[in-house]
mmCIF file of N, CA and C in Angstrom:
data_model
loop_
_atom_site.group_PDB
_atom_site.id
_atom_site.type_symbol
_atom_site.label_atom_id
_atom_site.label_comp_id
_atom_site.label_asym_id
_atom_site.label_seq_id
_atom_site.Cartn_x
_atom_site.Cartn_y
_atom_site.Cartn_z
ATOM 1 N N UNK A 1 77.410 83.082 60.686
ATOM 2 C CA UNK A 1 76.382 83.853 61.314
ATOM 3 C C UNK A 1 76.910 85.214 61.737
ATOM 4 N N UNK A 2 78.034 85.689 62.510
ATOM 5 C CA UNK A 2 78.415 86.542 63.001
ATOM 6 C C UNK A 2 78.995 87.508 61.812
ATOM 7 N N UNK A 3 78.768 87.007 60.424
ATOM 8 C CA UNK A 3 79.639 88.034 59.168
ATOM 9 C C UNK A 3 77.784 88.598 58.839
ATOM 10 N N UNK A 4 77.249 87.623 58.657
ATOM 11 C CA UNK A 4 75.404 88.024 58.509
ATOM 12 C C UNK A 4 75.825 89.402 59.613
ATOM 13 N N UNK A 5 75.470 89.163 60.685
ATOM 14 C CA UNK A 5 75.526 90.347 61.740
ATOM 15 C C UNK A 5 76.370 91.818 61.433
ATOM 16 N N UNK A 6 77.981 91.135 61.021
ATOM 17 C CA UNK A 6 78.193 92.562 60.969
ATOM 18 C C UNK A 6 78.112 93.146 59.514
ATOM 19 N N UNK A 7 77.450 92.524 58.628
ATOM 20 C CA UNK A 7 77.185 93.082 57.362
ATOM 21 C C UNK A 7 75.868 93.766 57.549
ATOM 22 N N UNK A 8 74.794 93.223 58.620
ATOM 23 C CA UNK A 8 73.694 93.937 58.869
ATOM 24 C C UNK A 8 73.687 95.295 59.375
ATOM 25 N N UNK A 9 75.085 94.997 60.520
ATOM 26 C CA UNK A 9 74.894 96.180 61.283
ATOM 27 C C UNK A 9 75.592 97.552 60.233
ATOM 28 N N UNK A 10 76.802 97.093 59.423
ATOM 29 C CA UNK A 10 77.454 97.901 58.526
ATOM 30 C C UNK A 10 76.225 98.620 57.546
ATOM 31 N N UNK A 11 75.474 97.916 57.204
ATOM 32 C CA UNK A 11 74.546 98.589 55.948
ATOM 33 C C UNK A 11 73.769 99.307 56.770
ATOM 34 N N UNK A 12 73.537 99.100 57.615
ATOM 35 C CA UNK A 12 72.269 99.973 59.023
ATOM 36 C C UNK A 12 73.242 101.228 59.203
ATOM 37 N N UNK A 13 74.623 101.375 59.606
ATOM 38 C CA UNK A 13 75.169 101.925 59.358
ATOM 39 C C UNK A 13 75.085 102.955 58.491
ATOM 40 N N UNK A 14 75.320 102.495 57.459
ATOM 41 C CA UNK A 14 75.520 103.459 55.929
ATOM 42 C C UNK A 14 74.489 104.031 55.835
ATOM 43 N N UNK A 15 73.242 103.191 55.757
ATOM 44 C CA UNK A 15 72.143 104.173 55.692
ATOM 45 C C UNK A 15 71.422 104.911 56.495
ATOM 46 N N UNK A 16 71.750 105.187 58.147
ATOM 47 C CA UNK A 16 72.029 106.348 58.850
ATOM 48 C C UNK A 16 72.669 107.062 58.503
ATOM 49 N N UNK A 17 74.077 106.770 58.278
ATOM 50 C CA UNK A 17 74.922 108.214 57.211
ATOM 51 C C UNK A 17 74.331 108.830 55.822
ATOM 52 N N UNK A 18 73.815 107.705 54.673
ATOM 53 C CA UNK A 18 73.341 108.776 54.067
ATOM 54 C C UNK A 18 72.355 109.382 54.293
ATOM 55 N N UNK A 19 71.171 108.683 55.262
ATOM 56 C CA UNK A 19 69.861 109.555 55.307
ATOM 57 C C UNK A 19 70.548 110.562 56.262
ATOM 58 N N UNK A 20 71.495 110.890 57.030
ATOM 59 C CA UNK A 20 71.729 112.012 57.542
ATOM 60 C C UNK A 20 72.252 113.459 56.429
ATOM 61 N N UNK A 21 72.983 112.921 55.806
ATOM 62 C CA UNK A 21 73.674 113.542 54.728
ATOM 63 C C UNK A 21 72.522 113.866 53.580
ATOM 64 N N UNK A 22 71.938 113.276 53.936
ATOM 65 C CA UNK A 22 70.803 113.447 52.805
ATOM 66 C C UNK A 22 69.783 114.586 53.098
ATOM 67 N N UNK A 23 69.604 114.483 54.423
ATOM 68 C CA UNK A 23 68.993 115.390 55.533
ATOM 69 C C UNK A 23 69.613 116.883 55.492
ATOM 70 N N UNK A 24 70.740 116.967 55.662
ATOM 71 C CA UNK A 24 72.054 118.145 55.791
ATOM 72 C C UNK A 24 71.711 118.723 54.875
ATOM 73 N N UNK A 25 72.007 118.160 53.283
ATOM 74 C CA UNK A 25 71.710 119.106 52.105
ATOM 75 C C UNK A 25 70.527 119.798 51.909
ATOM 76 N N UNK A 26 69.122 118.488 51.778
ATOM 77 C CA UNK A 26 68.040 119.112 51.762
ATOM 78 C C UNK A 26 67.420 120.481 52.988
ATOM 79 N N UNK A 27 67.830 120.104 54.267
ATOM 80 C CA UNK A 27 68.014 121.475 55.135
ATOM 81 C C UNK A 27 68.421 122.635 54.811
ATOM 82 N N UNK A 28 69.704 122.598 54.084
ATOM 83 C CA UNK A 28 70.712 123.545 53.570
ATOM 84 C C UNK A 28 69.944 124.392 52.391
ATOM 85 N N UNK A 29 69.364 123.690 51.314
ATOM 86 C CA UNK A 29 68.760 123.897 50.337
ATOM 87 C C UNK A 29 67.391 124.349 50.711
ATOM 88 N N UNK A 30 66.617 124.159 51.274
ATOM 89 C CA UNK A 30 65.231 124.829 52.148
ATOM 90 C C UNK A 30 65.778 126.230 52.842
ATOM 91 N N UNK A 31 66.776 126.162 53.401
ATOM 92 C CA UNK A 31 67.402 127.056 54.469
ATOM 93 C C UNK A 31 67.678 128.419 53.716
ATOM 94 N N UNK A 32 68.628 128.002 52.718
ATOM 95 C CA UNK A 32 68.881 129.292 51.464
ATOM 96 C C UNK A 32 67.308 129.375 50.480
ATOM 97 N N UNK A 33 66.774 129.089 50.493
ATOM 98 C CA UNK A 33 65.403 129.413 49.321
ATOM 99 C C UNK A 33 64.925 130.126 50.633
ATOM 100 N N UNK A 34 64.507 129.722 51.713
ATOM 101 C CA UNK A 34 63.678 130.266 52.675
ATOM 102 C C UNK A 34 64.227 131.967 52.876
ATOM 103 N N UNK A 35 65.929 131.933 53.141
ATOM 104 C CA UNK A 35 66.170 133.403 53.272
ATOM 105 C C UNK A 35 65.966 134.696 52.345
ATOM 106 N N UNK A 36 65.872 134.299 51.055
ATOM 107 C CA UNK A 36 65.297 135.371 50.184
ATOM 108 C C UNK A 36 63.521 135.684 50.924
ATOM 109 N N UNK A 37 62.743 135.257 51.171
ATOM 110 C CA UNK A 37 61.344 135.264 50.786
ATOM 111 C C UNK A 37 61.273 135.836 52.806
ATOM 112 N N UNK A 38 62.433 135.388 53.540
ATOM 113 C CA UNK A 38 62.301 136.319 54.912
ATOM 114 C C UNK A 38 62.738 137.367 55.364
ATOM 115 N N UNK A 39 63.658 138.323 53.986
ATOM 116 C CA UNK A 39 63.290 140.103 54.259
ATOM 117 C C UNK A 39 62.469 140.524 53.340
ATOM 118 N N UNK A 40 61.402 140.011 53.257
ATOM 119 C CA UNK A 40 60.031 141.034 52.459
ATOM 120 C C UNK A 40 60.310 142.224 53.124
ATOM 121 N N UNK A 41 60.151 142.623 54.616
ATOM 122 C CA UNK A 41 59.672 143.298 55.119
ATOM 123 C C UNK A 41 61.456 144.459 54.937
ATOM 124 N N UNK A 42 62.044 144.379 54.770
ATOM 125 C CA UNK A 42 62.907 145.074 54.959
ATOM 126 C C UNK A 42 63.637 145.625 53.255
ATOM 127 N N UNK A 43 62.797 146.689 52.794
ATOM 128 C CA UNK A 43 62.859 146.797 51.348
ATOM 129 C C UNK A 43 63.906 147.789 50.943
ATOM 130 N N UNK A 44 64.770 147.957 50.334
ATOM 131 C CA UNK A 44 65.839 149.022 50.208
ATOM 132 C C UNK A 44 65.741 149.937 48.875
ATOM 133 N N UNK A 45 65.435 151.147 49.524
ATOM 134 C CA UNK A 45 65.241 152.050 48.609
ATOM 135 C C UNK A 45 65.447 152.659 47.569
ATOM 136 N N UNK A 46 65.712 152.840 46.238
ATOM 137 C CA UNK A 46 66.244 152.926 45.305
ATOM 138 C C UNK A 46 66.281 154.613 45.327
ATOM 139 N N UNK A 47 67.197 155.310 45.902
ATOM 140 C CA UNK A 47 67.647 157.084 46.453
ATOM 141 C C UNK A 47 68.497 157.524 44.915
ATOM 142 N N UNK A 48 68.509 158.396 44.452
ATOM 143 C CA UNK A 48 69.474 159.304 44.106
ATOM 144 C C UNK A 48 70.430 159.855 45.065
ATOM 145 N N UNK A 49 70.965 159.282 45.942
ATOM 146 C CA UNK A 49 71.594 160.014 47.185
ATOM 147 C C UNK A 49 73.003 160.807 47.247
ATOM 148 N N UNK A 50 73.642 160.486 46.335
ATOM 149 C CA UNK A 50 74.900 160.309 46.016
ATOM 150 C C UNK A 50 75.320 161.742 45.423
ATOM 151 N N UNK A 51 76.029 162.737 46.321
ATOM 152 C CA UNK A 51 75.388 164.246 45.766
ATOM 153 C C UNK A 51 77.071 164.389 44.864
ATOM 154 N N UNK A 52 77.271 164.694 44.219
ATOM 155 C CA UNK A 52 78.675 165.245 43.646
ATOM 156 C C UNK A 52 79.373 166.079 43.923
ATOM 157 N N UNK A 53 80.651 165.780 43.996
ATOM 158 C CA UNK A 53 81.580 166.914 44.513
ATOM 159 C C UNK A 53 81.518 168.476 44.916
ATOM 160 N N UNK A 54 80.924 168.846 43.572
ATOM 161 C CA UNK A 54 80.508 170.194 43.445
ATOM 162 C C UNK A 54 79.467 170.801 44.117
ATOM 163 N N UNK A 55 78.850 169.524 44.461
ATOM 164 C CA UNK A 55 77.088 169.998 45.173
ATOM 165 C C UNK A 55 77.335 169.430 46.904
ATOM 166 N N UNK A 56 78.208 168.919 47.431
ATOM 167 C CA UNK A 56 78.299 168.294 48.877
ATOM 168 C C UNK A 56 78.296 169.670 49.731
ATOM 169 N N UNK A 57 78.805 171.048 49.099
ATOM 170 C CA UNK A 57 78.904 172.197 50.193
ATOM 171 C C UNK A 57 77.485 172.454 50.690
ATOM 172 N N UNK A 58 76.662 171.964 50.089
ATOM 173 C CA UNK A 58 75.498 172.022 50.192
ATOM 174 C C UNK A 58 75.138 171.082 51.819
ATOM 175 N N UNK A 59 75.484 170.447 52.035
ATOM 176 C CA UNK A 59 75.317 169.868 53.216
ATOM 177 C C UNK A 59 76.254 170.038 54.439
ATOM 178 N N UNK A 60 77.449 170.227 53.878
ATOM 179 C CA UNK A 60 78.908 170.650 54.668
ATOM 180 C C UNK A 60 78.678 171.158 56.003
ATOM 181 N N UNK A 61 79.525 170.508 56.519
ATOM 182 C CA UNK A 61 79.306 170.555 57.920
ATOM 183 C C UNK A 61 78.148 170.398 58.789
ATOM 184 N N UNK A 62 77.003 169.531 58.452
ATOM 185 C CA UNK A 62 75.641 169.455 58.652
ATOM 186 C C UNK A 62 75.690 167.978 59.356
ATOM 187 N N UNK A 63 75.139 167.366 60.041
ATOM 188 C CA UNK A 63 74.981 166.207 61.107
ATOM 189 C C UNK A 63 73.923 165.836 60.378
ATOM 190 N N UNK A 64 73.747 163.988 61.080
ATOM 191 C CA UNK A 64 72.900 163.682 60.834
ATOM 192 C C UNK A 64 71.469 163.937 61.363
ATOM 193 N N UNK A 65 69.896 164.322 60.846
ATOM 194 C CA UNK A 65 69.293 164.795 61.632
ATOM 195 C C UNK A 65 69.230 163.842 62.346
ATOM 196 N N UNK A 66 69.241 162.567 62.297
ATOM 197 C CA UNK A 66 68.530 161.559 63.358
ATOM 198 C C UNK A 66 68.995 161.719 64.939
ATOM 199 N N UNK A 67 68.015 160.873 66.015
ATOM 200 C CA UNK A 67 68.367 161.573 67.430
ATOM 201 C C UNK A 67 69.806 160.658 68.154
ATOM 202 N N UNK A 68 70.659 160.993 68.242
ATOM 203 C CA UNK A 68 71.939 160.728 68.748
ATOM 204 C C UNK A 68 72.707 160.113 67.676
ATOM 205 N N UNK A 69 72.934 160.813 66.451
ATOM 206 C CA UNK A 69 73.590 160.405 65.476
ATOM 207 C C UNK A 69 74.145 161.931 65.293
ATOM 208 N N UNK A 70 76.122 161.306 65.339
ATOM 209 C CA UNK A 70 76.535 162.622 65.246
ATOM 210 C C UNK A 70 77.206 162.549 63.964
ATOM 211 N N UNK A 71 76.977 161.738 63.125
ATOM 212 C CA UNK A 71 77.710 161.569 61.951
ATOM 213 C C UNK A 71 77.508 162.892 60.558
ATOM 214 N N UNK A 72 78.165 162.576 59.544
ATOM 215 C CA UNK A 72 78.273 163.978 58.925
ATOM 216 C C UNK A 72 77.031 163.423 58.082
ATOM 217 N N UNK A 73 76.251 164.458 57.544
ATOM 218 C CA UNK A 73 74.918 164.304 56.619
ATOM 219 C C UNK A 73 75.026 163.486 55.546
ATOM 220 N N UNK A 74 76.855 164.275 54.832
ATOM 221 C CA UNK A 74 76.486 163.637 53.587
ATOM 222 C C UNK A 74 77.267 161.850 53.453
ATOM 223 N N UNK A 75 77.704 161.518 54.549
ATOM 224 C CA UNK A 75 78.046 160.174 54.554
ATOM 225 C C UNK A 75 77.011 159.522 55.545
ATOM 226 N N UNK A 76 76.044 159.866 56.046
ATOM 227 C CA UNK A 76 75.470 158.924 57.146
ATOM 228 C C UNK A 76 74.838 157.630 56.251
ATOM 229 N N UNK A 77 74.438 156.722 56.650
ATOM 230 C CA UNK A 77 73.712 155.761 55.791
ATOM 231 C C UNK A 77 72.241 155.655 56.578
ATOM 232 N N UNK A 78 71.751 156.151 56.813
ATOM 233 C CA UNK A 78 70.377 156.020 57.773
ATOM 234 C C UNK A 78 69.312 156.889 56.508
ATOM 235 N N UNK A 79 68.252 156.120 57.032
ATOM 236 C CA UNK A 79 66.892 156.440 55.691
ATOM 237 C C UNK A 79 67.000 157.629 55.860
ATOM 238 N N UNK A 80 66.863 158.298 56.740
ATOM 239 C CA UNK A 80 66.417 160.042 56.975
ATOM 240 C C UNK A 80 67.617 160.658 56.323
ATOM 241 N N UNK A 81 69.143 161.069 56.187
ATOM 242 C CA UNK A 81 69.937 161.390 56.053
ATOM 243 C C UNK A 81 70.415 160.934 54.313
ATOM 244 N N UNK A 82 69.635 159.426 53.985
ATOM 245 C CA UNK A 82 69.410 159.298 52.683
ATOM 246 C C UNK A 82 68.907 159.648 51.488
ATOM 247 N N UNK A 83 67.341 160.083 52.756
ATOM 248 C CA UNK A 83 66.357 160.638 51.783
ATOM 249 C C UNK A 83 66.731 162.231 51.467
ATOM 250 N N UNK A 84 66.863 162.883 52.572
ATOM 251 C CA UNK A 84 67.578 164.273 52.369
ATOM 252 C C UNK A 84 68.359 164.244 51.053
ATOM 253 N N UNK A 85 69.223 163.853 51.152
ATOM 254 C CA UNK A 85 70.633 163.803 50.028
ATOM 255 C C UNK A 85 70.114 163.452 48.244
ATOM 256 N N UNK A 86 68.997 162.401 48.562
ATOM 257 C CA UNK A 86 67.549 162.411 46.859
ATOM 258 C C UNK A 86 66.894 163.446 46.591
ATOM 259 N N UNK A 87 66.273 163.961 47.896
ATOM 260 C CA UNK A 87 65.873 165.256 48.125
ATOM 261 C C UNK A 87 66.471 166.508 47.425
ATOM 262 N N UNK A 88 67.710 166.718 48.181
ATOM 263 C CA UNK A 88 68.724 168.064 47.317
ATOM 264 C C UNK A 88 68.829 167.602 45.641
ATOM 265 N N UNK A 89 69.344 166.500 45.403
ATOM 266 C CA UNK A 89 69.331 166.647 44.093
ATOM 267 C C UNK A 89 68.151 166.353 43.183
ATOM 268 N N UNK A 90 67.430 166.399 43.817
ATOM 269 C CA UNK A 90 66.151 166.679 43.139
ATOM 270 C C UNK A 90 65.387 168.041 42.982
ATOM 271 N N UNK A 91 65.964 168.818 43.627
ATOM 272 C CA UNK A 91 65.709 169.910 44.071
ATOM 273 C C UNK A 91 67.162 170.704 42.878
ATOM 274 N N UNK A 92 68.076 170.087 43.294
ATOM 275 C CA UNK A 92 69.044 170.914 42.553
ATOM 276 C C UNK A 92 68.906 170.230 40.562
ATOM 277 N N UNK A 93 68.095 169.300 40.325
ATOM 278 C CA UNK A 93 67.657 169.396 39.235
ATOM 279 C C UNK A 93 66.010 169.939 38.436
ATOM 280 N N UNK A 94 65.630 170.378 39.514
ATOM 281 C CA UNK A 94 64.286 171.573 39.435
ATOM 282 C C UNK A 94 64.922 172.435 38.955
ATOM 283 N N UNK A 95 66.021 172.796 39.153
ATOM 284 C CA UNK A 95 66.928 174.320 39.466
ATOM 285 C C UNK A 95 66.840 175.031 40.383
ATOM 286 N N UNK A 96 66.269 174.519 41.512
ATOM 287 C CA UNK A 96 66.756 175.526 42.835
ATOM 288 C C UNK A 96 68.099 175.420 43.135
ATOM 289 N N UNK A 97 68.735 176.829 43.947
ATOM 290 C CA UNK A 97 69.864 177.154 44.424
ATOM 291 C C UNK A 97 70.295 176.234 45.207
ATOM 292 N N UNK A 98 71.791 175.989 45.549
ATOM 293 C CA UNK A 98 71.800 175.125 46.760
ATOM 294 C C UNK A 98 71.830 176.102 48.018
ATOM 295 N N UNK A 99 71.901 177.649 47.963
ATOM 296 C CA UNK A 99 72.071 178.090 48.971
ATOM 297 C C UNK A 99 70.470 178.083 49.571
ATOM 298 N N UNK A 100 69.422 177.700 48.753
ATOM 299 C CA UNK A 100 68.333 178.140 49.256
ATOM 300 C C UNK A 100 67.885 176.508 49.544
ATOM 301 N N UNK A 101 68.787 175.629 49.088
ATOM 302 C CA UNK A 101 68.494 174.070 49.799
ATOM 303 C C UNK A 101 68.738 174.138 50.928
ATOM 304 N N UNK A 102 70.244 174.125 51.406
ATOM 305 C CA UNK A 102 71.091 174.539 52.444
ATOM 306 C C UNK A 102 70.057 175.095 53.574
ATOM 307 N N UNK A 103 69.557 176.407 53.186
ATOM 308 C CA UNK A 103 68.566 177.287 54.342
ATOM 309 C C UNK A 103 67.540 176.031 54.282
ATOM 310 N N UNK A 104 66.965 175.633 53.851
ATOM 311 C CA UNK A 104 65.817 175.232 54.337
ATOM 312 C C UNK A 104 65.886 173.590 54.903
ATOM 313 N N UNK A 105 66.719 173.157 54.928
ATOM 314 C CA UNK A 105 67.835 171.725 55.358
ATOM 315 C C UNK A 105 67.422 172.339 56.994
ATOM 316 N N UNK A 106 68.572 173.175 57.422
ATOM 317 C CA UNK A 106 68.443 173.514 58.194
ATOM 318 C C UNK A 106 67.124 174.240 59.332
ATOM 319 N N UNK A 107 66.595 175.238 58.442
ATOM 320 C CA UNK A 107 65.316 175.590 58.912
ATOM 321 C C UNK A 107 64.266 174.214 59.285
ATOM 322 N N UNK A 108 64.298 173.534 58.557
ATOM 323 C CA UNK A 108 63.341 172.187 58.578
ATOM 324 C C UNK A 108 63.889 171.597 59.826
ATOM 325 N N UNK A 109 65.432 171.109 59.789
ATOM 326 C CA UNK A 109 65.638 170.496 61.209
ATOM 327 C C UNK A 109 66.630 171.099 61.831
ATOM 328 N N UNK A 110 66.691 172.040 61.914
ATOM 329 C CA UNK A 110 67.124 173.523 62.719
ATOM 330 C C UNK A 110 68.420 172.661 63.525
ATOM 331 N N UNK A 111 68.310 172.625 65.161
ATOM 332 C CA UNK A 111 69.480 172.160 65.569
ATOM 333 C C UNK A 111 69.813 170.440 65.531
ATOM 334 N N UNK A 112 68.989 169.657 65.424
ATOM 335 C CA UNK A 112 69.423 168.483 64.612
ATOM 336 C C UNK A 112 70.233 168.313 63.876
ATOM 337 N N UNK A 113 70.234 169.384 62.745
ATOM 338 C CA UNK A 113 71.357 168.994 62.149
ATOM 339 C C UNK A 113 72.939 169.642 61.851
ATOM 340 N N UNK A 114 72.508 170.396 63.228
ATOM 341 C CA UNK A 114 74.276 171.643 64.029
ATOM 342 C C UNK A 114 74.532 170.810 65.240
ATOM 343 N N UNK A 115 74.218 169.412 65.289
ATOM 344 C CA UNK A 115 74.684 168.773 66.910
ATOM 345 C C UNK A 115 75.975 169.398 67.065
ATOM 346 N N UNK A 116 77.027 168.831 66.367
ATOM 347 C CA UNK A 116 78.535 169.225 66.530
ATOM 348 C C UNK A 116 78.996 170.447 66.502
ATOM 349 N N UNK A 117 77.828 171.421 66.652
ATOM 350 C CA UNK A 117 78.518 172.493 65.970
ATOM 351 C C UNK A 117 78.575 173.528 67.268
ATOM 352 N N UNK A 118 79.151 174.841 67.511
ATOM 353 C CA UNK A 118 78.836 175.858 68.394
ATOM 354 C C UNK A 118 79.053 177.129 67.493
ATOM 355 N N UNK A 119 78.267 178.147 67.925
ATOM 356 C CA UNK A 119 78.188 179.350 67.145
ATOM 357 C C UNK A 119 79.823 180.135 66.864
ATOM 358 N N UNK A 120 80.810 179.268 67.476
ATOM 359 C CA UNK A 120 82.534 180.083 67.143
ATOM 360 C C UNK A 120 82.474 179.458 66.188
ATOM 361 N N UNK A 121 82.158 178.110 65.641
ATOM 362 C CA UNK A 121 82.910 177.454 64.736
ATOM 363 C C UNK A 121 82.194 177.654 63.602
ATOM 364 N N UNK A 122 80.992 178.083 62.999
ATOM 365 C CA UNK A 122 79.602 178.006 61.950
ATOM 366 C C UNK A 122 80.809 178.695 61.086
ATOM 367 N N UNK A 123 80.574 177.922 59.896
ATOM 368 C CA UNK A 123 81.273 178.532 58.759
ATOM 369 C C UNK A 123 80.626 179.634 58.429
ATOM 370 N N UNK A 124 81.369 180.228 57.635
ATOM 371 C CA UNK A 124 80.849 181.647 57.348
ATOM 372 C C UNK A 124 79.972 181.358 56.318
ATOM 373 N N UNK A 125 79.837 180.719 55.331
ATOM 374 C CA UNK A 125 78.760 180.359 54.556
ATOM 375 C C UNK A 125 77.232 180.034 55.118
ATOM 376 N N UNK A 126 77.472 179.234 55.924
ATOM 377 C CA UNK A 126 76.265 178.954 57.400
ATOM 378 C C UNK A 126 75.739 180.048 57.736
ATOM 379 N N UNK A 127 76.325 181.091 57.946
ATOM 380 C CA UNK A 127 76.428 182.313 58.982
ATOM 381 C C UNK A 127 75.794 183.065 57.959
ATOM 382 N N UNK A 128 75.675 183.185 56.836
ATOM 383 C CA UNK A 128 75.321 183.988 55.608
ATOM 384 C C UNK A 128 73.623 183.466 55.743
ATOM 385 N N UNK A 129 73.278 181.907 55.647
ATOM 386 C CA UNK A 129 72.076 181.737 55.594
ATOM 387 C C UNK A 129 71.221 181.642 56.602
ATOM 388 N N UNK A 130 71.812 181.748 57.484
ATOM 389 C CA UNK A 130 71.029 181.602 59.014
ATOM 390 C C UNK A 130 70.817 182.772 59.712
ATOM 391 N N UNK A 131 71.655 183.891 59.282
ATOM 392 C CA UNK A 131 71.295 185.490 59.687
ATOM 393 C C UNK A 131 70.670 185.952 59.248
#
């Protein structure tokens, strides 16, 4: 009688462990399908952002416009500072100048994007389009 018992209680056993284990995976497997389909809302933009060597003076020494972001323009990763950077080279494959990108970068978000800057330090290139 008492081997009846603990063979009962052993299989009662086991099959708490696998329905737990069984539980674990299928969770796991719901858990990962579920995380694709819960950033709908957060969509990532497909930018030309990425300006080339030759074309970065174009932003040089320029901040990010956003408000308490003192980072440099052409590395910030923030949408606004992204879109700018699709912007110029879209602009610089129209064939506009970059000096006349440059001016209007600035003109558009004027001291936004000179946080770091004070009028001793403005490169002289700066100083050319802003006078």
């Amino acid at each position: 009688m008492a081997n009846q018992q603990n063979a009962s209680r052993i299989n009662t056993l086991l099959i708490l462990v696998v329905g737990l284990l069984v539980g674990g995976i299928a969770g796991y497997i719901v858990g990962h399908s579920e995380a694709g389909t819960a950033t709908v809302g957060t969509a990532q933009l497909n930018l030309n952002e990425v300006l080339s060597s030759e074309d970065a003076w174009i932003v040089e020494g320029l901040t990010c416009p956003m408000a308490g972001c003192t980072n440099p323009l052409l590395t910030c990763q923030g949408e606004l500072p992204r879109r700018i950077r699709d912007w110029v080279n879209s602009q610089l494959e129209a064939g506009r100048p970059g000096q006349d990108i440059r001016a209007e970068i600035i003109r558009t978000h004027g001291p936004n994007v000179q946080k770091t800057q004070t009028p001793a330090v403005v490169p002289d290139t700066m100083r050319d389009i802003t006078d």
